[in-house]
XYZ file of N, CA and C in Angstrom:
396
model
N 0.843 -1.168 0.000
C 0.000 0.000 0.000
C 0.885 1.226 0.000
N 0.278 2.270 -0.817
C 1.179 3.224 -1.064
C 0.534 4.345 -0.016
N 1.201 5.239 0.702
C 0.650 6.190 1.329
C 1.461 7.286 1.097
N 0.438 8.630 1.099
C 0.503 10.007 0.804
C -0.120 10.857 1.827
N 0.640 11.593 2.077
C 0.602 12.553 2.989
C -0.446 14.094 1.875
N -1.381 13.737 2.901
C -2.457 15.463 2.091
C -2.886 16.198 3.147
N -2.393 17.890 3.187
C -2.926 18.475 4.609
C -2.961 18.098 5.560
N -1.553 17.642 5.882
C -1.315 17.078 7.416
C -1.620 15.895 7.785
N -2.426 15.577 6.865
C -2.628 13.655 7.091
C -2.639 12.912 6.250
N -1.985 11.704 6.938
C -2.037 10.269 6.180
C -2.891 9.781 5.992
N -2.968 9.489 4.570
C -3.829 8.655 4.290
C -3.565 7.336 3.168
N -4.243 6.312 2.959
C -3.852 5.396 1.765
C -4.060 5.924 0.378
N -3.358 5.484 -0.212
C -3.365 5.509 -2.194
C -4.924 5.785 -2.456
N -4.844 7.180 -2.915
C -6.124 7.716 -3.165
C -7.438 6.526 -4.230
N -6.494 6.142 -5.023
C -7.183 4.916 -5.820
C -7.651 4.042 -4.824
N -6.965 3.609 -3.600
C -7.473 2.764 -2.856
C -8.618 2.723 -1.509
N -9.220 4.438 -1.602
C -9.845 4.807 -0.570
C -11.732 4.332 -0.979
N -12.069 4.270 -0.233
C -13.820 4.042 -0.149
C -14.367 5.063 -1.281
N -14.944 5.295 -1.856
C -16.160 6.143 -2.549
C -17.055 6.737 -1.412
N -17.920 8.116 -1.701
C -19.408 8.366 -1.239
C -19.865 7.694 -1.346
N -20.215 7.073 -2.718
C -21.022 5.749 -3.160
C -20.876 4.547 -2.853
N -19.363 4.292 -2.454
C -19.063 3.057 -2.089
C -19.988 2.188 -0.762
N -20.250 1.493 -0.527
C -21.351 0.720 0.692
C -20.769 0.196 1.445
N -19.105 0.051 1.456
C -18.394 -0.479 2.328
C -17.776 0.617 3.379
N -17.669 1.713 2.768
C -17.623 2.864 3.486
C -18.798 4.097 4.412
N -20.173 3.176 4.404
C -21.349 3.437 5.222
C -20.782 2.953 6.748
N -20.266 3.212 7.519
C -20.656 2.480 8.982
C -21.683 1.533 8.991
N -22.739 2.022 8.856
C -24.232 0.959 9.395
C -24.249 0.036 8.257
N -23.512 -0.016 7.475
C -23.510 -1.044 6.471
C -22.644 -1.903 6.495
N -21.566 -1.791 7.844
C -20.324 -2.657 8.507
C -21.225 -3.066 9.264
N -20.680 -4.680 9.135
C -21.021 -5.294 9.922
C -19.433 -6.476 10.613
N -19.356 -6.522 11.664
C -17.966 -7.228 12.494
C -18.550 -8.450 12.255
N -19.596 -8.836 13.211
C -19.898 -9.965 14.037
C -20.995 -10.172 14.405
N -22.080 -9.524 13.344
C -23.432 -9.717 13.721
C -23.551 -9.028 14.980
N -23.176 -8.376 15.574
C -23.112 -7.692 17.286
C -23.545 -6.334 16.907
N -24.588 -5.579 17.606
C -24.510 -4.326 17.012
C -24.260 -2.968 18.599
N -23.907 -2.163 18.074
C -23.043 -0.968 19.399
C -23.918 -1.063 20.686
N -25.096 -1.422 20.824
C -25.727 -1.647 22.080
C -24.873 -3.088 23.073
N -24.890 -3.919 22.126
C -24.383 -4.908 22.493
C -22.759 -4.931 23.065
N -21.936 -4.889 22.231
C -20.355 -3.942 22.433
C -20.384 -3.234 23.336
N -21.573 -2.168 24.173
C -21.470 -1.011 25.062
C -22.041 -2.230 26.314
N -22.988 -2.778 25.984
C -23.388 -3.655 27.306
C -21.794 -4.428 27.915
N -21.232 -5.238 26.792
C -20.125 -6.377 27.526
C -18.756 -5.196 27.965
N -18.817 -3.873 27.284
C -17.981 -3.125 27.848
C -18.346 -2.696 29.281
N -19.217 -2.278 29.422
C -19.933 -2.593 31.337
C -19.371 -3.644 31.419
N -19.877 -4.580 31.366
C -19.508 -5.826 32.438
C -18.502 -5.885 32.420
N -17.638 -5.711 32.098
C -16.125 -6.011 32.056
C -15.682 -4.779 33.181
N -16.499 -3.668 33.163
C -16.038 -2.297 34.835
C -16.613 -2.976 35.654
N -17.748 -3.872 35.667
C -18.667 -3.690 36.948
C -18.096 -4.987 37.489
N -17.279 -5.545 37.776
C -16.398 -6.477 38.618
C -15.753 -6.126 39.554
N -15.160 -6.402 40.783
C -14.368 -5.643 41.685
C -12.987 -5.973 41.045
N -12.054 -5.828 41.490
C -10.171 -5.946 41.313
C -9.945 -6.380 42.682
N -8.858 -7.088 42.849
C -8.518 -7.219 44.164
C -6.778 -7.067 43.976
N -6.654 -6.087 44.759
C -5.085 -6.027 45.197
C -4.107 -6.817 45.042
N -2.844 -6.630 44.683
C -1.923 -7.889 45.124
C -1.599 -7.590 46.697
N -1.683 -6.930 47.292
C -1.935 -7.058 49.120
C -3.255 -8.018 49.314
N -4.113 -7.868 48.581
C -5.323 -8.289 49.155
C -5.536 -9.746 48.594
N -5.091 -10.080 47.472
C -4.572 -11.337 46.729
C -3.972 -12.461 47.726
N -3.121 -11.662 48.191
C -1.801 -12.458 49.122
C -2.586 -12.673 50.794
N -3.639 -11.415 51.171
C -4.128 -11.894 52.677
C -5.462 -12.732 52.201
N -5.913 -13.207 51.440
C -6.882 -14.029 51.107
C -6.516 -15.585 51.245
N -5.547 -15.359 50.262
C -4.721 -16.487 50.117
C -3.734 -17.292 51.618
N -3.452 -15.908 52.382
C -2.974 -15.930 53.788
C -4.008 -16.703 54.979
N -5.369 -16.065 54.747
C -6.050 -16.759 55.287
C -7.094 -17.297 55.091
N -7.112 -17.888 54.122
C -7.881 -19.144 53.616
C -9.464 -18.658 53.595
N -9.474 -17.319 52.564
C -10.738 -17.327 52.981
C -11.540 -17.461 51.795
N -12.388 -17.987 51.497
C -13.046 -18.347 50.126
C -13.704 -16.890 49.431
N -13.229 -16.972 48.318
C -14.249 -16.103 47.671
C -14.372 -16.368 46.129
N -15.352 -17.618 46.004
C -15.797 -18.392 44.889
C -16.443 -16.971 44.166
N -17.166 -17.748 42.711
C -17.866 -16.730 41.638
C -19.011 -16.520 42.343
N -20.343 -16.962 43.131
C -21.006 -16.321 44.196
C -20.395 -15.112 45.162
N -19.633 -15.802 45.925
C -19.335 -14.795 46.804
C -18.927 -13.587 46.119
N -17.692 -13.453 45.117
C -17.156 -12.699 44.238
C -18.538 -11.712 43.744
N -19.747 -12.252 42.812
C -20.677 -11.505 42.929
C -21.540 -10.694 43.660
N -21.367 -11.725 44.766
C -22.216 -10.770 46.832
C -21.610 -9.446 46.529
N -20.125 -9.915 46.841
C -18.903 -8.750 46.887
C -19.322 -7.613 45.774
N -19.500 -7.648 44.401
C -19.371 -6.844 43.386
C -20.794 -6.060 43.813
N -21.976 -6.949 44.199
C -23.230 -6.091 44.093
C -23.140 -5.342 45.716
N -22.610 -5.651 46.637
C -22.188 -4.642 47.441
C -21.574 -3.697 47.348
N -20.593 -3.681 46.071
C -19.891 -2.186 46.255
C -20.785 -1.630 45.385
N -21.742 -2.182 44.501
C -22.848 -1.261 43.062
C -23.382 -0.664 44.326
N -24.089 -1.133 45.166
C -24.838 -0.316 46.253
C -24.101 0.595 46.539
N -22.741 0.589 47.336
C -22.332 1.353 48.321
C -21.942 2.255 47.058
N -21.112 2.291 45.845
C -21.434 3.197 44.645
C -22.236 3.820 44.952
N -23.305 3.570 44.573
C -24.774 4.811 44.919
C -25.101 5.354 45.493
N -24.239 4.738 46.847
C -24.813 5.836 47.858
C -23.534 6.536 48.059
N -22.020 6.654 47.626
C -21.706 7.851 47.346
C -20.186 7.236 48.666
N -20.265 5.918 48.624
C -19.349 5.601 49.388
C -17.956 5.865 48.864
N -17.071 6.136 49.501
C -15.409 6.087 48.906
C -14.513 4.807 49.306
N -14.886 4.578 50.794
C -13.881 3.531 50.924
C -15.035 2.490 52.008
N -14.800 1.410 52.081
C -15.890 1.137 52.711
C -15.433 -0.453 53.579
N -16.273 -0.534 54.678
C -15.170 -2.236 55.208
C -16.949 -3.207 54.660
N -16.833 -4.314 53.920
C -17.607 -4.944 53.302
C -17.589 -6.202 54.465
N -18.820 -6.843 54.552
C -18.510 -7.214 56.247
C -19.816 -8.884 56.067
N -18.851 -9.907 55.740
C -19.294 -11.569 55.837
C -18.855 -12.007 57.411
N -20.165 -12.916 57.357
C -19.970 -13.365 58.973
C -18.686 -14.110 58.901
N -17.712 -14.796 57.927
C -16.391 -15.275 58.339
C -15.612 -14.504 57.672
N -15.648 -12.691 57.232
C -14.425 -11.954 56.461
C -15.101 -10.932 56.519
N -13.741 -9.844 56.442
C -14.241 -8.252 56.242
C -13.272 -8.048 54.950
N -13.757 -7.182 53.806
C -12.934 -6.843 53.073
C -13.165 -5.202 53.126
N -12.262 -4.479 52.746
C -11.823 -2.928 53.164
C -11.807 -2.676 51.180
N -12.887 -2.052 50.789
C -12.801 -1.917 49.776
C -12.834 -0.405 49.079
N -11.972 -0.017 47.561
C -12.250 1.217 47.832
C -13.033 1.457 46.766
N -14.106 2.185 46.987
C -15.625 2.081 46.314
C -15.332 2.550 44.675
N -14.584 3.692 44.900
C -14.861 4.271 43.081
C -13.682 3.535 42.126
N -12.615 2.902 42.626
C -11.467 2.449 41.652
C -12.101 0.555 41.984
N -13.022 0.765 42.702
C -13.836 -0.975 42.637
C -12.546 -2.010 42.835
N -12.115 -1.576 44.078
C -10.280 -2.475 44.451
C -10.786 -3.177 45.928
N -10.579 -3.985 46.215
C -10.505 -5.114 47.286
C -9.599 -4.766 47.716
N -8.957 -3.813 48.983
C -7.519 -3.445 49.338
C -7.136 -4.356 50.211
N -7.807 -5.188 51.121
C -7.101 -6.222 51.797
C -8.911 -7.198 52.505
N -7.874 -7.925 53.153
C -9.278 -9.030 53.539
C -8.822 -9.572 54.831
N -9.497 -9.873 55.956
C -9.194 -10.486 57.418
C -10.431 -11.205 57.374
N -9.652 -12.191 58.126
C -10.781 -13.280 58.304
C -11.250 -13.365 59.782
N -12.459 -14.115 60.121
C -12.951 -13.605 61.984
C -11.917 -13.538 62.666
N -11.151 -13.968 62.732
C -10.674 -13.999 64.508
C -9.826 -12.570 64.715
N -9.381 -11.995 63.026
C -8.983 -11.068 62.967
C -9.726 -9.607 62.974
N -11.017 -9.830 62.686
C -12.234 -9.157 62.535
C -12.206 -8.143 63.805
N -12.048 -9.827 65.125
C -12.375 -9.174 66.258
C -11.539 -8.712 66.934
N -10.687 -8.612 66.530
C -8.816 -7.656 67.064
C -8.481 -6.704 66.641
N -9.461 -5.835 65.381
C -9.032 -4.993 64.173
C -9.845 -3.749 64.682
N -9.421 -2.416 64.733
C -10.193 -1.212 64.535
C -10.101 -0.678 63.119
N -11.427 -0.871 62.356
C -11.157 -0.012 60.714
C -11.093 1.523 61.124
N -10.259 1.921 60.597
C -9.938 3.020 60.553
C -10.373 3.888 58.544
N -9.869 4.789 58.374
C -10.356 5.570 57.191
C -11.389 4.879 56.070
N -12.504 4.256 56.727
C -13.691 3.979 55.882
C -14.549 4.896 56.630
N -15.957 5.069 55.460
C -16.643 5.948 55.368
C -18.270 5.387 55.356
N -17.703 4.194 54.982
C -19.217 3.318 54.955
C -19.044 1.444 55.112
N -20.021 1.143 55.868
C -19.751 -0.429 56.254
C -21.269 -1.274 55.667
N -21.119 -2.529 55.133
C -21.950 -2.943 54.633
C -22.295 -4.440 54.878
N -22.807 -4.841 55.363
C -23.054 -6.567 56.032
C -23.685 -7.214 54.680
N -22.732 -8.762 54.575
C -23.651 -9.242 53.217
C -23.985 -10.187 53.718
């Protein structure tokens, strides 16, 4: 492919560009994958609305054995959509065998204690607490 520079931009070999007329050069007349931009904008959500979990918080999970299967993982995610809404920033997320200290708008799992640690711990800089 030959390219030429016109008014500051690149572009391909003028012979080789789309037409007005051309139908391959309509957008709505591209088609990828049968998928259309509603669809693409939905799985782009789901892919934010998951939590992250720390590599601190990775490592005290893993430290103390505390489960957090694709259920729980979901409890977890639709607790911070709530605490989201109501305008939380950092928040301690609170299972009868784990607390996780989460921070609401970057949707991060910053660390995790399991009971016995629960009951030895003062949370400090959260703003909102949520029982699941």
């Amino acid at each position: 492919m030959t390219v030429h520079q016109r008014g500051g931009r690149v572009s391909p070999n003028p012979s080789q560009q789309p037409t007005q007329n051309d139908p391959s050069s309509d957008a709505s007349a591209q088609e990828t994958d049968g998928a259309s931009f509603e669809d693409y904008l939905e799985e782009a959500s789901k892919e934010t609305e998951d939590i992250e979990l720390s590599g601190h918080a990775k490592q005290r999970i893993a430290q103390r054995n505390i489960s957090l299967d694709t259920a729980e993982r979901q409890a977890l995610t639709d607790a911070v959509d709530t605490l989201d809404d109501k305008g939380a920033q950092d928040a301690a997320v609170l299972r009868d065998d784990a607390a996780f200290v989460v921070n609401v708008p970057n949707r991060t799992v910053v660390t995790a204690l399991d009971q016995s640690e629960m009951q030895q711990r003062v949370f400090t800089q959260i703003d909102s607490a949520m029982k699941l």
